[in-house]
Amino acid sequence: MLEAQGARLAVRLPPGGPPAWLPPADFRIETVGAGPCAVPGPDAMFRRRALAGPAVQVQLADETLALSGAPFEAWLRETVAWGFVPGLDRVPAELPAEARAALRRLAPVAARHAVAGWQPVADATADGPGVAVEAFGPEADGVRHFTLRRASGAAEGGANRATLRVDGVAPGATWVEPLRGAVREAAPDAEGRAAVGARLAPGEVAVFSLVPAEALAAEQERQAARAARGNDEAAAACAANLASLVAERDAGVAAGLEAPEVRVEGGPIAVALRLANDGADPAVVSEVRWSFEGDPVAETAAPRILGPGEHASLEAALRPPAQGGGWLRVTWRVQRGEGEWTGERRARLAAQPEFTLRPAADSLTSWNSETSAPLVVANAGDRDLDAVLAWSGAVERGRRPVRIPAGGEIELAIPVAGRPGREGAMRLRLLEGVRVRAQTEVPVRFLAARESALGDSRARLLADSAQPGACACAAADGRIPTQPSAGALPEGAWFSDETRRPRWIRAVLGEPATLGEAVFHWAPDAQGFVVPRRAALVGFTPEGDEVPLGEIAQDPGESVTAVRFAPVRLTAVELRQPPGGGPAARPYLLALSEWELR
C-alpha cells in the first residue's frame, strides 16, 4: 500500500474481463477514500503518473467515482490527458446513455496514449493561462500524441485560446485532432517548429496527434477502424479528412478548412476553403458544396482555375437552419488534365448561445439574510445589447438595466435577500423587451438563526498544518465523531501535526458577519478528547483590526467548549494554541471534530 494525499493507492495486476476495446495493462492503480464523485486534481494525477513512470500501461480505477454525469466524463478526460487506461472491468448496464457515449469516445484515445507510452516533455511547450502539456510515443510508425489540459480553476479570458508548439517536426507532417475530427497540415517553420491552437475552456482537454507523411495512410486506417468499433463521429471525420488529404497530395492541390470551433447560435458561420496548386499544370476546382448536419447550406457554383503555384480562398458566410452544434462538411472536385479527384473536409462546431448568464458559483448558502451574488453576463454576438436583468424566486425580486458590448461581458454583484431558514431557486433572466435572451437558476439557502456561520458556502477553514487525511475543512463538515477510529484518524475531524510550534486554525467568513459565540467540539483520540490546556480566540474586523474574543481553559474530560463574547462584526476568527498548550499526553496537538460560529 502507498500513501498519497491521504488516499490509499493499491497497486496490483488488473483482473480479467475488461471491455474488448481496451488494451491490457501492466498494473492497476486503485484509489480508495477520495469521496463520492471526486475527480482527482492535477497534483494527484501527477503523482500517479510519476508512480507509473514512462512507457508503462496503467489502469486507473477510482472506486468512489459515480459512473454518471459530468464527474465521470471529467475523470475520463483526465485519463486521456495523462495516458491511463480507464480502469473499468466491465461497462455497467446501468450506465446512462450519455456516459456510455463519453466512454466510447474517450476511452480508446486514453488507451492509445497509454500504449504509446508517456514521456517527459522535452520538445513541446504550451501557451495559455493554466494550460499544461503531456507527450506520448512515438509509436512504431513515428506518430506522437500531445494533450493540452486547462486547469478547472483557471480564469476565463483570451477567448480561452491555448497554443501547442513542437520542435523537430519534419516537412509533410499533419496534425490530427481525434476528439474533434479535424486534420491540418503541420507546416513547420524553417527551424522545424510547428504550432497548433485550440479553444480550451477551464477543465477541458485537447488532443493532437502529430502524424509523419509516411504514416498518413496507416493513420487513416486506424481512425476508420476506431469509427467502426465505436460509432464515433469524430473518428469518422478523421478518417474522411485523412483520406481526402492523401488524395489531395496525389492531385497536387492542397486544401485547408477554416471554420470557428464554436458557432454563435442564430448567427452566421464564417468559413473558408483554402486551396493551393502545388503541381506544374493548371487545375480546375469546381462543385464546392457546404452542408451542416447533412443539410445543404451553400454552394459555390463558379469553377476556379488555379495556375501552377497559385492560391485561392473560397469564403462563405453560412446560416445553418439548425440551432446548436454539429458537423460542418465541405466537398469539392479537382480536375487536372484527364485526372479527377474529390476532396472533403469535416469539422465539429460546438454551440454557444448568443447571450449567457454565468453565476460565480453553482449554489449559494448564506449566513446573512442580505448578501450578494457575483454574476457575469456575456454577449457573443456582433451587436451591443441593452437589456434588463431580473431576479426572483427564493429571494426578494429585483431588476436593473444592463448594457453588454458586442463580443464582451460585464461583471455584476446581484443583491440577494431572504428570510433566515428559507431556501429555493433564485431565477435570473436577461430581458430584451419581453423577449428572454438568457436565463438560469441558482439554488439559494439562507441559514437559520442557530445554524453556524461556517455553513456559508463561501466560508473556508485554514490551518497551520494537517495530518494526512485530516483536512482543516473537516472541522466544518457537519460531522461530529465522538469515538476514535482503530488505527486511523476519525473521519470528519481535523488533526494538526505534532511538531514543536504554535498551532492555529482560522475560519475565513464568506463576508463580514456579526458574531457572539464560538462552539468547539474537540476530536477524540485513544486517551479521550484532545482538549487544549491553553488556547485563545481572536477575531479580525473588516478594518483589519485584531480583537481578543476569549480564553480557553477546559476540563480535559469535557468534549465541548463554548466561548461567548460581545457581538462584533468580523471577517475571520482564529483559534491559537501556544507550543505545549495541548493536552498533557499530546501537548503539541490541536484537533477539532467541529467548529460552530454564530
Coordinates of C-alpha atoms in Angstrom, one line a residue:
M1 CA 0.0 0.0 0.0
L2 CA 1.2 3.5 -0.8
E3 CA 0.1 6.8 0.8
A4 CA -0.7 9.8 -1.5
Q5 CA -2.6 12.9 -0.3
G6 CA -4.4 10.9 2.4
A7 CA -5.8 8.4 0.0
R8 CA -4.6 4.8 -0.2
L9 CA -3.2 3.6 -3.5
A10 CA -3.4 -0.2 -4.1
V11 CA -1.2 -1.4 -6.9
R12 CA -2.0 -4.8 -8.3
L13 CA -2.4 -6.6 -11.6
P14 CA -5.7 -5.9 -13.3
P15 CA -8.4 -8.5 -13.2
G16 CA -9.7 -10.2 -16.3
G17 CA -12.7 -9.2 -18.3
P18 CA -12.2 -5.5 -19.3
P19 CA -14.1 -4.3 -22.4
A20 CA -12.6 -5.8 -25.5
W21 CA -11.7 -2.4 -27.0
L22 CA -9.4 -1.5 -24.1
P23 CA -5.9 -3.0 -24.0
P24 CA -4.4 -5.0 -21.1
A25 CA -2.4 -3.1 -18.6
D26 CA 0.9 -3.8 -16.8
F27 CA -0.6 -2.8 -13.5
R28 CA -3.5 -1.0 -11.9
I29 CA -3.8 1.9 -9.5
E30 CA -6.9 2.0 -7.3
T31 CA -7.8 5.0 -5.2
V32 CA -9.9 4.4 -2.1
G33 CA -11.4 7.1 0.1
A34 CA -11.5 10.1 -2.3
G35 CA -15.1 10.8 -1.7
P36 CA -18.2 10.3 -3.9
C37 CA -17.9 11.9 -7.4
A38 CA -14.4 13.2 -6.5
V39 CA -12.3 13.9 -9.6
P40 CA -8.6 13.8 -8.7
G41 CA -6.8 17.1 -9.1
P42 CA -3.7 17.8 -11.2
D43 CA -1.3 17.2 -8.3
A44 CA -2.8 13.8 -7.6
M45 CA -2.7 12.8 -11.2
F46 CA 0.9 13.9 -11.5
R47 CA 1.8 11.7 -8.5
R48 CA 0.1 8.7 -10.2
R49 CA 1.9 9.4 -13.4
A50 CA 5.2 9.7 -11.6
L51 CA 4.5 6.4 -9.8
A52 CA 3.8 4.7 -13.1
G53 CA 6.8 6.1 -14.9
P54 CA 7.3 6.3 -18.7
A55 CA 6.2 3.7 -21.2
V56 CA 4.1 1.7 -18.7
Q57 CA 0.4 0.8 -19.4
V58 CA -1.5 1.6 -16.2
Q59 CA -5.2 1.1 -15.4
L60 CA -6.6 3.8 -13.3
A61 CA -9.6 2.9 -11.1
D62 CA -11.3 5.5 -8.8
E63 CA -13.7 3.2 -7.0
T64 CA -15.7 6.0 -5.3
L65 CA -16.3 7.8 -8.5
A66 CA -20.0 7.8 -9.5
L67 CA -20.3 6.4 -13.0
S68 CA -22.6 9.1 -14.3
G69 CA -22.8 12.7 -15.2
A70 CA -20.1 15.4 -15.5
P71 CA -17.7 13.9 -12.9
F72 CA -17.4 10.7 -14.8
E73 CA -16.7 12.5 -18.1
A74 CA -14.2 14.8 -16.3
W75 CA -12.5 11.7 -15.0
L76 CA -12.3 10.2 -18.5
R77 CA -10.8 13.4 -19.8
E78 CA -8.1 13.1 -17.1
T79 CA -7.2 9.6 -18.2
V80 CA -6.9 11.0 -21.8
A81 CA -4.7 13.8 -20.6
W82 CA -2.3 11.6 -18.6
G83 CA -2.4 8.4 -20.7
F84 CA -4.0 6.0 -18.3
V85 CA -6.2 3.0 -19.4
P86 CA -9.6 3.7 -17.8
G87 CA -9.9 1.0 -15.1
L88 CA -13.4 -0.4 -15.9
D89 CA -13.5 -4.1 -15.6
R90 CA -16.8 -4.0 -17.4
V91 CA -19.3 -1.4 -18.8
P92 CA -22.1 -1.3 -16.2
A93 CA -25.5 -1.9 -17.8
E94 CA -26.9 0.9 -15.7
L95 CA -24.5 3.5 -17.1
P96 CA -26.6 6.4 -18.6
A97 CA -26.5 6.7 -22.4
E98 CA -24.5 10.0 -22.3
A99 CA -21.9 8.4 -20.0
R100 CA -21.6 5.3 -22.3
A101 CA -21.2 7.6 -25.3
A102 CA -18.4 9.5 -23.5
L103 CA -16.7 6.2 -22.6
R104 CA -16.8 5.0 -26.2
R105 CA -15.5 8.4 -27.4
L106 CA -12.7 9.0 -24.8
A107 CA -11.5 5.6 -23.5
P108 CA -9.9 4.4 -26.8
V109 CA -8.0 7.7 -27.1
A110 CA -6.8 7.3 -23.5
A111 CA -5.8 3.7 -24.1
R112 CA -3.9 4.6 -27.3
H113 CA -1.9 7.1 -25.2
A114 CA -1.2 4.5 -22.6
V115 CA 0.1 2.0 -25.2
A116 CA 2.2 4.7 -26.9
G117 CA 3.8 5.4 -23.5
W118 CA 4.0 8.6 -21.6
Q119 CA 7.3 10.5 -22.0
P120 CA 8.7 13.6 -20.2
V121 CA 8.0 16.7 -22.3
A122 CA 11.3 17.8 -23.9
D123 CA 10.5 19.4 -27.2
A124 CA 7.0 20.9 -26.7
T125 CA 5.5 23.9 -24.9
A126 CA 2.0 25.1 -24.3
D127 CA 0.8 28.7 -24.1
G128 CA -2.3 29.9 -22.3
P129 CA -3.3 30.5 -18.6
G130 CA -3.4 27.3 -16.6
V131 CA -2.5 25.1 -19.6
A132 CA -0.1 22.2 -19.3
V133 CA 1.1 19.7 -22.0
E134 CA 1.9 16.0 -21.8
A135 CA 3.5 13.8 -24.5
F136 CA 3.2 10.2 -25.6
G137 CA 5.1 8.0 -28.0
P138 CA 6.4 7.8 -30.7
E139 CA 4.6 4.8 -32.0
A140 CA 6.3 2.3 -34.3
D141 CA 5.5 4.4 -37.4
G142 CA 6.6 7.7 -35.7
V143 CA 3.1 9.0 -34.7
R144 CA 3.3 11.1 -31.5
H145 CA 0.5 12.4 -29.3
F146 CA 0.2 15.5 -27.2
T147 CA -2.5 16.6 -24.7
L148 CA -3.3 20.1 -23.6
R149 CA -5.3 20.4 -20.4
R150 CA -6.5 23.6 -18.8
A151 CA -6.9 23.6 -15.0
S152 CA -10.5 23.7 -13.9
G153 CA -9.9 26.7 -11.7
A154 CA -8.1 28.7 -14.5
A155 CA -9.5 32.1 -15.2
E156 CA -11.7 32.7 -18.2
G157 CA -10.3 35.1 -20.8
G158 CA -8.4 35.5 -24.0
A159 CA -11.2 33.6 -25.8
N160 CA -9.8 30.5 -23.9
R161 CA -7.1 30.1 -26.5
A162 CA -4.2 27.6 -26.0
T163 CA -1.3 27.0 -28.3
L164 CA 0.9 23.9 -28.6
R165 CA 4.4 24.3 -30.1
V166 CA 6.6 21.3 -31.0
D167 CA 10.2 21.3 -32.2
G168 CA 11.8 19.0 -34.7
V169 CA 8.8 18.5 -37.0
A170 CA 9.6 17.2 -40.4
P171 CA 8.0 18.7 -43.6
G172 CA 4.8 16.9 -44.7
A173 CA 3.6 16.1 -41.1
T174 CA 0.0 16.5 -40.3
W175 CA -1.9 17.4 -37.1
V176 CA -4.9 15.2 -36.3
E177 CA -7.4 16.0 -33.6
P178 CA -9.1 12.7 -32.7
L179 CA -11.6 14.3 -30.4
R180 CA -12.7 16.9 -32.9
G181 CA -12.2 15.1 -36.2
A182 CA -10.0 18.0 -37.6
V183 CA -7.0 17.5 -39.7
R184 CA -4.5 20.2 -40.8
E185 CA -1.0 20.5 -42.3
A186 CA 1.6 20.9 -39.6
A187 CA 3.6 23.4 -41.8
P188 CA 6.8 23.6 -39.7
D189 CA 8.9 26.8 -40.0
A190 CA 12.5 26.9 -41.2
E191 CA 13.7 25.7 -37.8
G192 CA 11.3 22.7 -37.7
R193 CA 8.8 24.2 -35.2
A194 CA 5.1 23.6 -35.7
A195 CA 2.3 25.2 -33.8
V196 CA -1.4 24.4 -33.5
G197 CA -4.1 26.2 -31.4
A198 CA -7.3 25.2 -29.7
R199 CA -10.1 26.7 -27.7
L200 CA -9.8 25.2 -24.3
A201 CA -12.2 26.2 -21.5
P202 CA -11.3 25.5 -17.9
G203 CA -11.3 21.8 -17.1
E204 CA -11.2 20.7 -20.8
V205 CA -8.6 18.6 -22.6
A206 CA -7.5 18.8 -26.3
V207 CA -5.6 16.1 -28.1
F208 CA -3.2 16.4 -31.0
S209 CA -1.6 13.6 -32.9
L210 CA 1.5 14.5 -35.0
V211 CA 1.5 12.2 -38.0
P212 CA 4.6 11.9 -40.3
A213 CA 3.9 12.0 -44.0
E214 CA 4.8 8.3 -44.4
A215 CA 2.2 7.3 -41.7
L216 CA -0.8 9.1 -43.2
A217 CA -2.4 6.0 -44.8
A218 CA -1.9 3.9 -41.7
E219 CA -3.4 6.6 -39.5
Q220 CA -6.4 6.9 -41.8
E221 CA -7.0 3.1 -41.5
R222 CA -6.7 3.3 -37.7
Q223 CA -9.2 6.1 -37.5
A224 CA -11.6 4.3 -39.8
A225 CA -11.3 1.2 -37.6
R226 CA -11.9 3.3 -34.4
A227 CA -15.0 4.8 -36.1
A228 CA -16.3 1.3 -37.0
R229 CA -15.8 -0.1 -33.4
G230 CA -17.4 2.8 -31.5
N231 CA -19.8 4.5 -33.9
D232 CA -17.6 7.6 -33.3
E233 CA -18.4 10.6 -35.5
A234 CA -15.0 12.3 -34.7
A235 CA -13.1 9.2 -35.7
A236 CA -15.2 9.0 -38.9
A237 CA -14.4 12.7 -39.6
C238 CA -10.6 12.0 -39.0
A239 CA -10.8 9.1 -41.4
A240 CA -12.6 11.0 -44.2
N241 CA -10.3 14.1 -43.8
L242 CA -7.1 11.9 -43.9
A243 CA -8.4 10.0 -47.0
S244 CA -9.1 13.3 -48.7
L245 CA -5.6 14.6 -47.7
V246 CA -3.9 11.6 -49.3
A247 CA -6.0 12.2 -52.4
E248 CA -5.1 15.9 -52.4
R249 CA -1.4 15.1 -52.4
D250 CA -1.9 12.8 -55.4
A251 CA -3.8 15.6 -57.1
G252 CA -1.2 18.2 -56.2
V253 CA -3.8 20.7 -54.8
A254 CA -3.5 21.2 -51.1
A255 CA -6.6 22.2 -49.1
G256 CA -7.4 23.5 -45.7
L257 CA -10.7 24.3 -44.0
E258 CA -11.0 27.3 -41.8
A259 CA -14.1 27.4 -39.5
P260 CA -14.8 28.5 -36.0
E261 CA -14.6 25.9 -33.3
V262 CA -17.7 27.4 -31.7
R263 CA -20.7 28.8 -33.5
V264 CA -22.9 31.5 -32.0
E265 CA -26.5 30.3 -32.2
G266 CA -28.6 32.4 -34.5
G267 CA -25.6 34.0 -36.2
P268 CA -23.7 33.3 -39.4
I269 CA -20.7 31.0 -39.6
A270 CA -17.7 32.5 -41.5
V271 CA -15.9 29.7 -43.3
A272 CA -13.2 29.5 -45.9
L273 CA -11.7 26.7 -48.1
R274 CA -8.0 27.5 -48.8
L275 CA -6.6 25.9 -51.9
A276 CA -3.1 25.8 -53.3
N277 CA -2.0 24.3 -56.6
D278 CA 1.4 22.6 -55.9
G279 CA 1.5 21.0 -59.4
A280 CA 3.2 22.1 -62.6
D281 CA -0.1 22.3 -64.6
P282 CA -3.3 24.3 -64.1
A283 CA -6.1 22.7 -62.0
V284 CA -9.8 23.3 -62.1
V285 CA -11.7 23.4 -58.8
S286 CA -15.5 23.2 -59.0
E287 CA -18.7 22.0 -57.2
V288 CA -17.7 23.4 -53.8
R289 CA -20.7 22.4 -51.6
W290 CA -21.2 23.2 -47.9
S291 CA -23.5 21.3 -45.5
F292 CA -24.3 21.4 -41.8
E293 CA -25.5 18.3 -40.1
G294 CA -26.4 16.9 -43.5
D295 CA -28.4 19.8 -44.7
P296 CA -27.1 21.8 -47.7
V297 CA -26.4 25.4 -46.7
A298 CA -24.5 26.9 -49.6
E299 CA -22.8 26.1 -52.9
T300 CA -20.0 28.0 -54.8
A301 CA -21.2 27.5 -58.4
A302 CA -18.4 29.2 -60.4
P303 CA -15.4 26.9 -61.1
R304 CA -11.9 28.3 -60.3
I305 CA -8.8 27.7 -62.4
L306 CA -5.6 27.7 -60.4
G307 CA -2.4 28.1 -62.2
P308 CA 0.8 26.4 -61.0
G309 CA 1.7 27.8 -57.6
E310 CA -1.5 29.8 -57.4
H311 CA -3.5 30.1 -54.1
A312 CA -7.3 30.7 -53.7
S313 CA -9.6 31.3 -50.8
L314 CA -13.3 30.4 -51.3
E315 CA -15.1 32.1 -48.5
A316 CA -18.7 32.0 -47.4
A317 CA -21.0 33.2 -44.6
L318 CA -23.3 30.3 -43.8
R319 CA -26.5 30.5 -41.9
P320 CA -27.3 26.9 -40.8
P321 CA -31.0 26.3 -40.1
A322 CA -30.4 24.2 -37.1
Q323 CA -29.6 25.5 -33.6
G324 CA -26.8 24.0 -31.5
G325 CA -23.5 22.5 -32.5
G326 CA -23.0 19.9 -35.2
W327 CA -20.8 18.7 -38.1
L328 CA -19.8 21.1 -40.9
R329 CA -18.8 19.4 -44.2
V330 CA -17.4 20.8 -47.5
T331 CA -16.8 18.8 -50.6
W332 CA -15.2 19.9 -53.9
R333 CA -13.9 18.5 -57.2
V334 CA -10.4 18.9 -58.7
Q335 CA -9.6 18.3 -62.4
R336 CA -6.1 18.4 -63.9
G337 CA -5.8 17.1 -67.5
E338 CA -7.7 13.8 -67.6
G339 CA -7.3 13.2 -63.9
E340 CA -10.1 13.9 -61.5
W341 CA -10.3 13.9 -57.6
T342 CA -12.9 14.6 -55.0
G343 CA -11.9 16.5 -51.8
E344 CA -13.7 16.6 -48.5
R345 CA -13.2 18.2 -45.1
R346 CA -15.3 17.9 -41.9
A347 CA -15.2 19.8 -38.7
R348 CA -17.2 19.7 -35.5
L349 CA -18.6 23.0 -34.3
A350 CA -19.7 23.4 -30.7
A351 CA -22.6 25.6 -29.9
Q352 CA -22.5 28.8 -27.9
P353 CA -25.7 30.8 -27.0
E354 CA -25.6 34.4 -28.1
F355 CA -26.1 35.6 -24.6
T356 CA -25.2 33.8 -21.3
L357 CA -25.5 34.3 -17.6
R358 CA -22.7 32.8 -15.6
P359 CA -23.1 32.8 -11.8
A360 CA -19.8 32.6 -9.9
A361 CA -21.0 29.5 -8.0
D362 CA -23.4 26.7 -8.8
S363 CA -25.2 27.4 -5.5
L364 CA -25.2 29.9 -2.6
T365 CA -25.7 29.3 1.1
S366 CA -25.6 32.5 3.1
W367 CA -25.5 33.1 6.8
N368 CA -26.5 36.7 6.4
S369 CA -30.1 37.4 5.3
E370 CA -28.8 40.1 2.9
T371 CA -25.8 39.3 0.7
S372 CA -24.7 39.5 -3.0
A373 CA -24.1 37.0 -5.7
P374 CA -21.4 37.7 -8.4
L375 CA -22.6 37.2 -12.0
V376 CA -21.0 37.5 -15.4
V377 CA -23.3 38.5 -18.4
A378 CA -21.6 37.6 -21.7
N379 CA -22.5 38.7 -25.3
A380 CA -21.0 36.5 -28.0
G381 CA -23.0 38.3 -30.7
D382 CA -21.9 41.1 -33.1
R383 CA -24.2 43.8 -31.7
D384 CA -24.4 45.7 -28.4
L385 CA -27.3 44.6 -26.2
D386 CA -29.4 46.9 -24.0
A387 CA -31.5 44.8 -21.7
V388 CA -32.9 44.3 -18.2
L389 CA -31.6 41.8 -15.7
A390 CA -34.3 40.5 -13.4
W391 CA -34.2 38.1 -10.5
S392 CA -36.9 36.4 -8.4
G393 CA -37.8 33.2 -6.7
A394 CA -36.5 32.4 -3.3
V395 CA -35.1 35.9 -3.0
E396 CA -36.6 39.4 -3.0
R397 CA -37.4 40.4 -6.5
G398 CA -35.3 43.0 -8.3
R399 CA -34.2 44.2 -11.7
R400 CA -31.6 46.6 -13.2
P401 CA -30.8 47.8 -16.7
V402 CA -27.6 46.5 -18.3
R403 CA -25.6 47.1 -21.5
I404 CA -23.4 44.3 -22.8
P405 CA -21.0 45.2 -25.6
A406 CA -20.7 43.0 -28.7
G407 CA -18.3 40.2 -28.1
G408 CA -17.8 41.3 -24.5
E409 CA -19.0 40.7 -21.0
I410 CA -19.8 42.6 -17.8
E411 CA -19.5 41.6 -14.1
L412 CA -22.2 42.4 -11.7
A413 CA -23.0 41.8 -8.0
I414 CA -26.7 40.9 -7.6
P415 CA -28.2 41.9 -4.3
V416 CA -29.7 38.8 -2.7
A417 CA -32.1 39.0 0.3
G418 CA -34.3 36.4 2.0
R419 CA -35.6 35.2 5.4
P420 CA -33.5 33.1 7.6
G421 CA -34.2 29.4 7.0
R422 CA -35.6 30.0 3.5
E423 CA -34.3 28.0 0.6
G424 CA -35.2 27.5 -3.1
A425 CA -34.1 28.7 -6.5
M426 CA -33.1 32.2 -7.5
R427 CA -34.2 32.7 -11.1
L428 CA -32.2 35.1 -13.3
R429 CA -33.4 36.3 -16.6
L430 CA -31.9 38.7 -19.2
L431 CA -34.8 40.5 -21.0
E432 CA -34.8 42.5 -24.2
G433 CA -38.2 44.0 -24.1
V434 CA -40.5 41.0 -23.4
R435 CA -38.0 38.5 -25.0
V436 CA -36.0 36.3 -22.7
R437 CA -32.5 36.3 -24.1
A438 CA -30.9 34.1 -21.4
Q439 CA -31.9 32.6 -18.1
T440 CA -30.5 30.4 -15.4
E441 CA -31.3 29.3 -11.8
V442 CA -29.1 29.2 -8.7
P443 CA -30.1 27.2 -5.6
V444 CA -30.1 29.6 -2.6
R445 CA -30.4 28.8 1.1
F446 CA -30.4 31.3 4.0
L447 CA -29.1 29.6 7.2
A448 CA -31.4 29.6 10.2
A449 CA -30.6 31.7 13.3
R450 CA -28.9 28.9 15.3
E451 CA -27.0 27.5 12.4
S452 CA -23.3 28.0 12.1
A453 CA -21.8 30.8 10.0
L454 CA -19.3 28.2 8.8
G455 CA -22.2 26.7 6.8
D456 CA -22.0 29.6 4.4
S457 CA -20.8 28.2 1.1
R458 CA -18.2 30.9 0.8
A459 CA -16.6 30.3 4.2
R460 CA -13.4 28.3 4.4
L461 CA -11.0 27.0 7.1
L462 CA -7.2 27.3 7.1
A463 CA -4.7 25.7 9.5
D464 CA -1.0 25.8 10.3
S465 CA -0.8 22.1 9.4
A466 CA -2.8 18.9 8.9
Q467 CA -2.0 15.2 9.3
P468 CA -2.6 13.1 6.2
G469 CA -6.3 12.6 5.6
A470 CA -7.3 15.3 8.2
C471 CA -8.1 18.4 6.2
A472 CA -9.0 21.6 8.1
C473 CA -12.2 21.6 6.1
A474 CA -13.4 18.6 8.1
A475 CA -13.9 20.9 11.1
A476 CA -16.9 22.4 9.4
D477 CA -18.5 19.5 7.5
G478 CA -21.3 18.8 10.0
R479 CA -19.9 15.5 11.2
I480 CA -19.0 15.2 14.9
P481 CA -17.1 12.0 15.6
T482 CA -17.1 11.1 19.3
Q483 CA -15.1 7.9 19.2
P484 CA -11.6 7.3 17.9
S485 CA -11.1 5.0 14.8
A486 CA -9.0 1.9 15.3
G487 CA -5.6 2.6 13.8
A488 CA -6.7 5.7 11.9
L489 CA -7.9 9.3 12.5
P490 CA -11.6 9.6 12.9
E491 CA -13.4 10.7 9.8
G492 CA -14.8 14.2 9.9
A493 CA -12.1 15.6 12.2
W494 CA -9.0 17.8 11.7
F495 CA -5.7 17.0 13.4
S496 CA -2.7 19.2 13.3
D497 CA 0.8 17.8 13.1
E498 CA 2.7 17.5 16.4
T499 CA 5.8 19.5 15.8
R500 CA 7.0 21.9 18.5
R501 CA 5.5 25.1 17.2
P502 CA 2.3 27.2 17.7
R503 CA -0.9 25.7 16.4
W504 CA -3.7 27.6 14.8
I505 CA -6.9 27.1 12.8
R506 CA -8.7 30.1 11.1
A507 CA -12.2 30.5 9.9
V508 CA -12.4 32.9 7.0
L509 CA -16.0 34.0 6.6
G510 CA -17.7 34.4 3.2
E511 CA -18.5 38.0 4.0
P512 CA -18.5 40.2 7.2
A513 CA -20.9 38.9 9.9
T514 CA -21.9 39.9 13.4
L515 CA -20.9 37.1 15.8
G516 CA -21.1 36.5 19.5
E517 CA -20.4 32.8 20.1
A518 CA -17.9 30.1 19.1
V519 CA -18.5 26.4 20.0
F520 CA -15.7 23.8 19.7
H521 CA -16.3 20.1 19.5
W522 CA -12.9 18.5 20.4
A523 CA -11.7 15.5 18.4
P524 CA -11.5 12.1 20.1
D525 CA -8.3 10.0 20.4
A526 CA -7.3 6.9 22.3
Q527 CA -6.9 9.0 25.6
G528 CA -10.3 10.6 25.4
F529 CA -10.7 14.1 23.8
V530 CA -8.0 16.4 22.5
V531 CA -8.8 19.4 24.8
P532 CA -6.3 22.3 24.9
R533 CA -5.0 23.3 28.3
R534 CA -4.2 26.8 27.0
A535 CA -5.7 28.5 23.9
A536 CA -7.0 31.9 22.8
L537 CA -9.7 33.0 20.4
V538 CA -9.2 36.2 18.4
G539 CA -11.2 37.9 15.7
F540 CA -10.4 40.2 12.7
T541 CA -12.6 43.1 11.9
P542 CA -13.4 44.5 8.4
E543 CA -11.0 47.3 9.1
G544 CA -8.2 44.8 9.7
D545 CA -8.0 45.1 13.5
E546 CA -7.4 42.1 15.7
V547 CA -9.7 41.8 18.7
P548 CA -9.4 39.3 21.6
L549 CA -12.6 37.2 22.0
G550 CA -11.8 34.9 24.9
E551 CA -9.5 32.3 26.5
I552 CA -9.9 28.5 26.7
A553 CA -9.1 26.7 29.9
Q554 CA -11.2 23.5 29.8
D555 CA -11.6 20.4 32.0
P556 CA -9.9 17.6 30.0
G557 CA -13.0 15.4 30.4
E558 CA -15.3 17.7 28.5
S559 CA -15.8 17.3 24.8
V560 CA -17.4 20.7 24.0
T561 CA -16.3 24.3 24.8
A562 CA -18.5 27.3 24.2
V563 CA -16.9 30.8 24.1
R564 CA -19.3 33.7 24.3
F565 CA -18.3 37.3 23.6
A566 CA -19.9 40.7 23.0
P567 CA -21.4 40.7 19.4
V568 CA -18.8 42.1 17.0
R569 CA -18.7 42.3 13.2
L570 CA -15.9 40.1 11.9
T571 CA -14.3 38.8 8.7
A572 CA -12.3 35.9 10.3
V573 CA -11.9 34.1 13.6
E574 CA -8.8 32.3 14.7
L575 CA -8.1 29.7 17.5
R576 CA -4.5 29.8 18.7
Q577 CA -2.7 27.3 20.9
P578 CA 0.9 28.1 22.1
P579 CA 3.6 25.5 21.9
G580 CA 2.9 22.9 24.6
G581 CA -0.7 24.1 25.2
G582 CA -2.4 20.9 24.1
P583 CA -3.4 18.0 26.4
A584 CA -0.8 16.6 28.7
A585 CA -0.4 13.4 26.8
R586 CA 0.0 15.2 23.4
P587 CA 1.0 18.8 24.2
Y588 CA 1.7 19.9 20.6
L589 CA -1.5 18.6 19.1
L590 CA -4.7 20.7 18.3
A591 CA -7.6 18.7 16.9
L592 CA -11.3 19.5 16.2
S593 CA -14.3 17.5 15.3
E594 CA -16.5 20.5 14.5
W595 CA -16.4 24.3 14.9
E596 CA -19.5 26.4 15.0
L597 CA -19.8 30.2 14.8
R598 CA -22.9 32.2 15.4

